[in-house]
Structures are given as structure tokens and as C-alpha cells.
CSV table of C-alpha atoms in Angstrom, one decimal:
chain,number,residue,atom,x,y,z
C,1,LYS,CA,-64.5,-224.3,1.6
C,2,ILE,CA,-68.3,-222.3,0.1
C,3,ALA,CA,-68.4,-225.3,-2.2
C,4,THR,CA,-68.8,-228.4,0.7
C,5,LEU,CA,-71.4,-226.7,1.2
C,6,LEU,CA,-73.5,-227.5,-1.9
C,7,ALA,CA,-72.4,-231.3,-1.7
C,8,TYR,CA,-75.6,-231.9,-0.4
C,9,GLU,CA,-77.7,-231.0,-3.8
C,10,LYS,CA,-75.7,-232.8,-6.2
C,11,LYS,CA,-79.0,-233.7,-7.5
C,12,LEU,CA,-80.6,-230.7,-7.6
C,13,ILE,CA,-77.7,-228.7,-8.8
C,14,PHE,CA,-77.0,-231.1,-12.4
C,15,ILE,CA,-80.8,-230.4,-12.7
C,16,ALA,CA,-80.1,-226.7,-13.2
C,17,LEU,CA,-76.9,-227.4,-15.0
C,18,VAL,CA,-79.1,-228.8,-17.5
C,19,ALA,CA,-81.3,-225.7,-17.6
C,20,ILE,CA,-78.8,-223.7,-17.6
C,21,ILE,CA,-77.2,-226.0,-20.8
C,22,ILE,CA,-80.6,-225.8,-22.7
C,23,ASN,CA,-81.0,-222.1,-21.7
C,24,SER,CA,-77.7,-221.1,-23.0
C,25,GLY,CA,-78.2,-223.4,-26.6
C,26,MET,CA,-81.8,-221.5,-27.7
C,27,THR,CA,-80.3,-218.4,-27.2
C,28,LEU,CA,-77.2,-218.8,-29.4
C,29,ILE,CA,-78.9,-220.1,-31.5
C,30,GLY,CA,-81.6,-217.4,-31.9
C,31,PRO,CA,-79.3,-214.5,-33.5
C,32,LEU,CA,-78.1,-217.2,-35.9
C,33,LEU,CA,-81.5,-217.9,-37.4
C,34,VAL,CA,-82.4,-214.8,-37.3
C,35,GLY,CA,-79.2,-213.9,-39.9
C,36,TYR,CA,-80.1,-216.7,-41.7
C,37,THR,CA,-84.0,-215.3,-41.9
C,38,VAL,CA,-83.0,-211.7,-43.9
C,39,ASP,CA,-80.0,-212.9,-46.3
C,40,ASN,CA,-82.2,-215.6,-47.6
C,41,TYR,CA,-86.0,-214.5,-46.9
C,42,VAL,CA,-86.1,-211.1,-46.5
C,43,LEU,CA,-84.2,-209.9,-49.0
C,44,LYS,CA,-85.3,-212.0,-51.1
C,45,GLN,CA,-89.2,-211.1,-50.3
C,46,ASN,CA,-90.0,-214.7,-49.6
C,47,TYR,CA,-92.7,-213.8,-46.7
C,48,ARG,CA,-93.5,-217.4,-46.2
C,49,GLY,CA,-89.9,-218.5,-45.3
C,50,VAL,CA,-90.3,-215.2,-43.0
C,51,LEU,CA,-93.5,-216.6,-41.4
C,52,ILE,CA,-91.8,-220.6,-41.0
C,53,PHE,CA,-88.7,-219.3,-39.6
C,54,SER,CA,-89.9,-216.7,-36.7
C,55,GLY,CA,-92.6,-220.0,-36.3
C,56,ILE,CA,-88.9,-222.1,-34.9
C,57,LEU,CA,-88.0,-218.8,-33.8
C,58,LEU,CA,-90.7,-218.7,-31.1
C,59,VAL,CA,-90.8,-222.4,-30.4
C,60,VAL,CA,-86.9,-221.8,-29.3
C,61,TYR,CA,-87.0,-218.8,-27.5
C,62,LEU,CA,-90.4,-220.9,-25.3
C,63,ILE,CA,-87.5,-223.7,-24.8
C,64,ALA,CA,-85.1,-221.2,-23.7
C,65,LEU,CA,-87.6,-219.6,-21.3
C,66,PHE,CA,-88.5,-223.0,-19.8
C,67,ALA,CA,-85.2,-223.6,-19.2
C,68,ALA,CA,-85.1,-220.7,-17.5
C,69,ASN,CA,-87.3,-221.3,-15.1
C,70,LYS,CA,-86.6,-225.0,-14.3
C,71,GLN,CA,-83.3,-223.7,-13.3
C,72,THR,CA,-84.3,-220.1,-11.1
C,73,ARG,CA,-86.7,-223.0,-9.4
C,74,THR,CA,-84.0,-225.5,-8.4
C,75,MET,CA,-81.5,-223.2,-7.3
C,76,GLY,CA,-83.9,-221.2,-5.4
C,77,VAL,CA,-84.7,-225.0,-3.4
C,78,VAL,CA,-80.7,-225.3,-3.2
C,79,GLY,CA,-80.2,-221.6,-1.5
C,80,GLN,CA,-82.8,-222.2,1.0
C,81,ARG,CA,-82.2,-225.7,2.3
C,82,THR,CA,-77.9,-225.1,2.1
C,83,LEU,CA,-78.9,-221.6,4.5
C,84,PHE,CA,-81.1,-223.9,6.5
C,85,ARG,CA,-78.0,-226.6,6.9
C,86,LEU,CA,-76.0,-223.4,7.8
C,87,ARG,CA,-77.7,-221.8,10.1
C,88,ASN,CA,-77.7,-225.6,12.0
C,89,SER,CA,-74.6,-225.5,11.7
C,90,VAL,CA,-72.8,-222.1,12.8
C,91,PHE,CA,-75.7,-222.9,15.9
C,92,THR,CA,-74.7,-225.8,17.4
C,93,LYS,CA,-71.4,-224.9,16.9
C,94,LEU,CA,-72.1,-221.6,19.0
C,95,GLN,CA,-73.4,-224.3,21.6
C,96,GLU,CA,-69.8,-226.4,21.5
C,97,LEU,CA,-67.7,-222.9,22.5
C,98,PRO,CA,-66.7,-221.5,25.9
C,99,VAL,CA,-68.5,-219.1,27.6
C,100,ALA,CA,-64.5,-217.2,27.3
C,101,PHE,CA,-66.4,-217.1,24.0
C,102,PHE,CA,-69.0,-215.2,24.4
C,103,ASN,CA,-67.6,-212.7,26.8
C,104,GLN,CA,-65.4,-211.6,24.2
C,105,ASN,CA,-68.2,-210.7,21.5
C,106,LYS,CA,-71.8,-209.1,21.3
C,107,THR,CA,-74.3,-211.0,21.4
C,108,GLY,CA,-76.0,-208.3,18.5
C,109,ASP,CA,-72.8,-209.4,16.5
C,110,LEU,CA,-73.4,-213.1,16.6
C,111,ILE,CA,-77.1,-212.7,15.6
C,112,SER,CA,-76.4,-210.6,13.0
C,113,ARG,CA,-73.7,-213.0,12.0
C,114,ILE,CA,-76.5,-216.3,11.9
C,115,ASN,CA,-79.0,-214.1,10.2
C,116,ASN,CA,-77.7,-211.6,7.9
C,117,ASP,CA,-74.2,-213.3,7.1
C,118,THR,CA,-75.9,-216.4,5.7
C,119,ASP,CA,-78.6,-214.4,4.7
C,120,LYS,CA,-76.4,-213.2,1.8
C,121,LEU,CA,-74.8,-216.7,1.4
C,122,ASN,CA,-78.1,-217.7,0.4
C,123,GLN,CA,-78.9,-214.6,-2.3
C,124,PHE,CA,-75.8,-215.8,-3.7
C,125,PHE,CA,-76.3,-219.6,-3.8
C,126,SER,CA,-80.1,-218.7,-5.0
C,127,ARG,CA,-79.8,-216.0,-8.1
C,128,SER,CA,-76.4,-215.5,-8.8
C,129,LEU,CA,-74.0,-218.6,-9.2
C,130,MET,CA,-76.5,-219.8,-11.8
C,131,GLN,CA,-76.6,-216.5,-13.6
C,132,PHE,CA,-72.6,-216.4,-13.5
C,133,THR,CA,-72.8,-220.3,-14.6
C,134,ALA,CA,-75.4,-218.9,-17.2
C,135,SER,CA,-73.2,-216.5,-18.3
C,136,ALA,CA,-70.3,-218.4,-18.5
C,137,PHE,CA,-71.8,-221.0,-21.1
C,138,THR,CA,-73.2,-217.5,-23.4
C,139,ILE,CA,-70.5,-215.7,-23.6
C,140,ILE,CA,-68.2,-218.5,-24.4
C,141,GLY,CA,-70.7,-219.9,-27.1
C,142,ALA,CA,-71.4,-216.6,-28.2
C,143,GLY,CA,-67.4,-215.8,-28.5
C,144,ILE,CA,-66.4,-218.8,-30.7
C,145,PHE,CA,-69.7,-217.3,-32.9
C,146,ILE,CA,-68.7,-214.2,-33.2
C,147,ILE,CA,-65.0,-215.2,-34.4
C,148,ALA,CA,-66.6,-217.8,-36.5
C,149,ILE,CA,-68.7,-215.3,-38.7
C,150,ASN,CA,-65.5,-212.8,-39.2
C,151,TRP,CA,-62.3,-213.5,-37.2
C,152,ARG,CA,-61.1,-210.0,-37.7
C,153,LEU,CA,-64.7,-208.4,-36.5
C,154,GLY,CA,-64.7,-210.2,-33.6
C,155,LEU,CA,-60.9,-209.2,-32.3
C,156,ALA,CA,-62.0,-205.6,-32.6
C,157,ALA,CA,-65.7,-205.9,-31.3
C,158,LEU,CA,-63.7,-208.4,-28.2
C,159,ALA,CA,-61.5,-206.2,-27.4
C,160,PRO,CA,-63.5,-203.9,-24.6
C,161,ALA,CA,-63.8,-206.5,-22.8
C,162,LEU,CA,-59.8,-206.7,-22.1
C,163,PHE,CA,-60.5,-203.9,-19.8
C,164,LEU,CA,-63.1,-205.0,-18.4
C,165,ILE,CA,-61.0,-208.6,-17.1
C,166,ILE,CA,-58.3,-206.1,-15.8
C,167,PHE,CA,-60.5,-203.4,-14.7
C,168,THR,CA,-62.4,-206.4,-12.7
C,169,LYS,CA,-59.1,-208.0,-11.5
C,170,LEU,CA,-57.8,-204.9,-9.6
C,171,ILE,CA,-61.1,-203.6,-8.1
C,172,SER,CA,-62.5,-206.9,-6.3
C,173,ASN,CA,-59.4,-206.9,-3.8
C,174,TRP,CA,-61.3,-203.2,-2.7
C,175,ILE,CA,-64.9,-204.7,-3.2
C,176,LYS,CA,-64.6,-207.6,-1.0
C,177,LYS,CA,-63.1,-205.5,2.2
C,178,ILE,CA,-65.9,-202.5,1.6
C,179,ASN,CA,-67.9,-205.7,1.5
C,180,LEU,CA,-66.5,-206.9,4.7
C,181,ARG,CA,-66.1,-203.8,6.6
C,182,SER,CA,-70.0,-202.9,5.9
C,183,LEU,CA,-71.2,-206.4,7.4
C,184,ARG,CA,-69.4,-205.6,10.8
C,185,ALA,CA,-71.1,-202.3,10.7
C,186,VAL,CA,-74.5,-204.1,10.5
C,187,GLY,CA,-73.0,-206.4,13.9
C,188,SER,CA,-71.7,-203.5,15.3
C,189,LEU,CA,-75.8,-201.6,14.9
C,190,SER,CA,-77.4,-204.9,16.0
C,191,SER,CA,-74.8,-205.2,19.3
C,192,GLU,CA,-76.1,-202.2,19.8
C,193,ILE,CA,-80.0,-202.3,19.6
C,194,GLN,CA,-80.1,-206.0,21.4
C,195,GLU,CA,-78.0,-204.6,24.3
C,196,GLY,CA,-79.7,-201.1,24.9
C,197,LEU,CA,-83.6,-202.5,24.8
C,198,GLU,CA,-82.1,-205.8,27.1
C,199,ASN,CA,-81.1,-203.4,29.6
C,200,PHE,CA,-83.5,-200.8,29.0
C,201,LYS,CA,-84.6,-200.6,33.0
C,202,VAL,CA,-81.2,-200.2,34.0
C,203,ILE,CA,-80.7,-197.7,32.0
C,204,LEU,CA,-83.9,-196.4,33.2
C,205,ALA,CA,-82.3,-196.0,37.2
C,206,PHE,CA,-79.8,-195.1,36.0
C,207,ASN,CA,-81.7,-192.4,33.9
C,208,ARG,CA,-78.5,-192.8,31.1
C,209,ARG,CA,-80.7,-192.9,27.9
C,210,ASP,CA,-78.6,-190.3,26.8
C,211,PHE,CA,-75.0,-192.0,26.6
C,212,PHE,CA,-76.7,-195.1,25.0
C,213,ARG,CA,-78.5,-192.8,22.6
C,214,LYS,CA,-74.6,-191.5,21.5
C,215,LYS,CA,-73.6,-194.8,21.4
C,216,PHE,CA,-76.3,-195.9,19.2
C,217,GLU,CA,-76.0,-192.3,17.2
C,218,LEU,CA,-72.0,-193.5,16.5
C,219,VAL,CA,-73.0,-196.5,15.7
C,220,ASN,CA,-75.7,-196.2,13.5
C,221,ARG,CA,-73.1,-193.3,11.4
C,222,GLN,CA,-70.7,-195.9,11.1
C,223,ASN,CA,-72.5,-197.6,9.0
C,224,TYR,CA,-74.6,-195.5,7.2
C,225,LYS,CA,-70.8,-194.6,5.9
C,226,ALA,CA,-70.0,-197.8,5.7
C,227,ALA,CA,-73.2,-198.8,3.4
C,228,ILE,CA,-72.9,-195.6,1.3
C,229,THR,CA,-69.4,-197.2,0.8
C,230,GLU,CA,-70.8,-200.4,-0.2
C,231,GLY,CA,-73.3,-199.3,-2.3
C,232,LEU,CA,-70.7,-197.2,-4.4
C,233,GLY,CA,-68.7,-200.1,-4.6
C,234,ASN,CA,-71.4,-202.9,-5.7
C,235,ASN,CA,-72.6,-200.8,-8.5
C,236,ILE,CA,-69.6,-198.7,-9.6
C,237,PHE,CA,-69.2,-202.4,-12.3
C,238,MET,CA,-72.6,-201.3,-13.9
C,239,PRO,CA,-72.1,-198.6,-15.9
C,240,ILE,CA,-68.2,-199.6,-16.8
C,241,TYR,CA,-69.9,-202.8,-18.3
C,242,ASP,CA,-72.7,-200.9,-19.7
C,243,PHE,CA,-69.6,-198.3,-22.0
C,244,ALA,CA,-67.4,-201.5,-23.1
C,245,SER,CA,-70.6,-203.1,-24.5
C,246,ASN,CA,-72.1,-199.9,-26.3
C,247,LEU,CA,-68.4,-198.9,-27.1
C,248,ALA,CA,-68.3,-202.9,-28.7
C,249,GLN,CA,-71.7,-202.3,-30.8
C,250,LEU,CA,-70.2,-199.1,-32.5
C,251,ILE,CA,-67.2,-200.6,-32.9
C,252,VAL,CA,-69.1,-204.1,-35.5
C,253,LEU,CA,-71.2,-201.0,-36.3
C,254,VAL,CA,-68.7,-199.2,-37.9
C,255,TYR,CA,-66.5,-201.9,-38.9
C,256,GLY,CA,-69.7,-203.8,-40.3
C,257,ILE,CA,-70.9,-201.5,-42.3
C,258,TYR,CA,-67.3,-201.1,-44.4
C,259,LEU,CA,-66.4,-204.7,-44.8
C,260,ILE,CA,-70.4,-205.0,-46.7
C,261,SER,CA,-68.8,-202.1,-48.8
C,262,GLN,CA,-66.4,-204.3,-49.7
C,263,GLY,CA,-68.2,-207.0,-50.4
C,264,ASN,CA,-66.9,-208.8,-47.8
C,265,LEU,CA,-69.7,-209.2,-45.0
C,266,GLN,CA,-73.4,-210.2,-46.2
C,267,ILE,CA,-75.7,-207.2,-43.9
C,268,GLY,CA,-77.8,-211.4,-42.6
C,269,LEU,CA,-74.5,-212.2,-41.1
C,270,LEU,CA,-73.9,-208.4,-40.1
C,271,VAL,CA,-77.3,-208.4,-38.5
C,272,SER,CA,-76.2,-212.2,-36.1
C,273,PHE,CA,-73.2,-210.5,-35.4
C,274,ILE,CA,-74.7,-207.5,-33.6
C,275,LEU,CA,-77.3,-209.9,-32.0
C,276,TYR,CA,-74.6,-212.4,-31.0
C,277,ILE,CA,-72.5,-208.9,-29.1
C,278,ALA,CA,-75.2,-208.4,-27.7
C,279,ARG,CA,-75.5,-212.0,-26.6
C,280,PHE,CA,-71.5,-211.5,-25.6
C,281,TYR,CA,-72.2,-208.7,-23.3
C,282,ASP,CA,-75.1,-208.3,-21.4
C,283,PRO,CA,-74.3,-211.2,-19.9
C,284,LEU,CA,-71.2,-209.8,-18.7
C,285,ARG,CA,-73.3,-206.9,-17.8
C,286,GLN,CA,-75.0,-210.0,-15.1
C,287,PHE,CA,-70.9,-210.6,-14.2
C,288,ALA,CA,-70.9,-207.3,-13.1
C,289,SER,CA,-74.5,-208.0,-10.6
C,290,PHE,CA,-72.5,-211.3,-10.6
C,291,TRP,CA,-69.3,-210.1,-8.8
C,292,SER,CA,-70.5,-207.9,-6.4
C,293,SER,CA,-72.6,-210.3,-5.5
C,294,LEU,CA,-69.8,-212.8,-4.4
C,295,GLN,CA,-68.0,-210.4,-3.1
C,296,ILE,CA,-70.9,-209.4,-0.3
C,297,ALA,CA,-71.0,-213.4,0.1
C,298,LEU,CA,-67.1,-213.8,0.7
C,299,ALA,CA,-67.3,-211.7,3.0
C,300,GLY,CA,-70.1,-212.2,4.9
C,301,TRP,CA,-68.6,-216.6,4.2
C,302,GLU,CA,-65.1,-215.2,6.2
C,303,ARG,CA,-67.8,-213.9,9.3
C,304,ILE,CA,-69.0,-217.2,9.6
C,305,SER,CA,-65.8,-219.0,9.2
C,306,GLU,CA,-64.2,-217.5,12.0
C,307,ILE,CA,-67.2,-218.9,14.1
C,308,THR,CA,-67.1,-222.7,12.4
C,309,ASN,CA,-63.1,-223.4,12.7
C,310,MET,CA,-63.3,-222.4,16.5
C,311,GLU,CA,-62.7,-225.4,18.3
C,312,SER,CA,-63.2,-226.0,21.4
C,313,ASN,CA,-62.5,-227.0,25.0
C,314,MET,CA,-65.8,-227.7,26.4
C,315,MET,CA,-67.4,-231.7,27.1
C,316,ILE,CA,-70.0,-232.4,24.6
């Protein structure tokens, strides 16, 4: 259902996808060139060759930089256009709903859905979606190079990634639930503020400021607790992914040195291998951020779709 929102942006998404492929390709070529330079020029003290390949690497990384910039700018436009259409769609739908709906839902919460919840989707489209796609290309490519260089060392290095997959699968549903709870708490807080300000003259006339103050404090405390839980949940992935990355590098270093001592691996290939491990696990760390953003976007979409999926019995 979320993908339908991007149906109008096929051309820009295609451009962003091409930029991603170029960026990932250039990123994956780099470590191989470094390893080749070490074995064929650095160890043989051929500094002219080192300078030549340094220049080649510079060109490769400049191409990657240009592609990454194009990708970011393109998806920024896609995100804002999607946000524009989504807000129009939600507001138009609200105008089609019967009065009974507005009697059952607070205005502040509806405002929060149009402003806050739709913005969560915009952040996902403009940043996280293409970041995930780029990370997926890089992870797959780096994994192929890792296995191709030395499959035994590669399997040992990729073992921590299996733990990450299981961990992410187990915890994802909980992350979505706490983000949904947080968005609802923000909506309730917005409703309380809107109600208090809208009826301020009545509150003063009946001297009920203490009552509304206590109501706001209760809702604000609930929002605070939900935000704390959301923050802890959304940031739980990063340290776990960091640990897995460090563990993989340690495995590669220890096992790689052993293979070199046995004559089964060259120093340059070990250097390339360590760089490919970084290319594999760094995107995984970005994937941790993406996964949290996805759960937030899904929670926001659930609240928005509660409105867009409604059927109106009003005559248009």
C-alpha cells in the first residue's frame, strides 16, 4: 500500500536507482584496487604504480560521491512530493467523512496525523528507503567479493550477520508497537493542547484551569514515557550491529594472519578482505537505522490508513 504512494515518481526513482548502482559499484571496486596495489606495487616498492592507482582510486571515489549526491537530492524531491500528495489525500478524505466521525475523534489528534504522522513517511521515503536499497546492493556485492577471495575466511566473517538477522526478526514487531504507541501519545498531547486553547475563555469563566492543567500533565507524562520507550527501542539496534561488525573484523584479523602464515593468503588480499568486511557491516549499521525508520513509518501509515480506508455515506 505504501508503494502506491510512489507510483507518480517512477522516473525519479529510476534515476535514483541508477545512481545507487553506480555508487555501490564504485564503492565495491575500491577495496579490490587497494589490495592489488599493496601486493603488486607497495610490497615491491614500485611507488610510481602506487601513485597511478591512487589517482584511479580518487576518480572512483569522486564518481561515487557524485552518484551519492544525485541519489540524495532526487529522493529528497520524491519525499516532498509524496508528502504533498499524501496530506492532500488525507485532508480531502476528512472532508468526505460524516459529522459523527468528528464527534468520535479529537481535532488535535487528526491534526497530528496530517502533520506529524505524514512527516514520518516523508522521512522514510526521502532518506531511509534509498539508503536501504544502496545498503542492500553494497552488502550483496561485498558478500560476493568476500566469499570469492577466500570462502572459508568469508563464512567465518559472515557468521555474526546470521545472529543479526535472527535478532532483527525477533524484535521488529515490538519496535513497531512502541512507535505506534508513541505516535498515539503525540496525537493525544496535540488534542489536549488544541482543546485547552480553543476553550480557554470557557475555562477561565468557570475557573477550571486546575482541572485542565492536571489533564495536560497526565497526557504529557504519558507522552514522555512513550517517547522514552520509543527512543530506547529505536536505538537498540546500533550497539548490537556495532558489536557484530567489530567481532567480524576480529575474526578476519586472527584467521587471516593464520592463513598468511600458512601461505594460503596474500597480504594485499587480507587488506582487501578487511575493507570488504567494513563495506559489508557498515551498511548493516545503516540498515539498523533504516529498520527503525521503517517501523516508525509503518506505525504512522497505520494511523493514516485508518482515515483513508474509511467509507463515507455523505453525498459529494
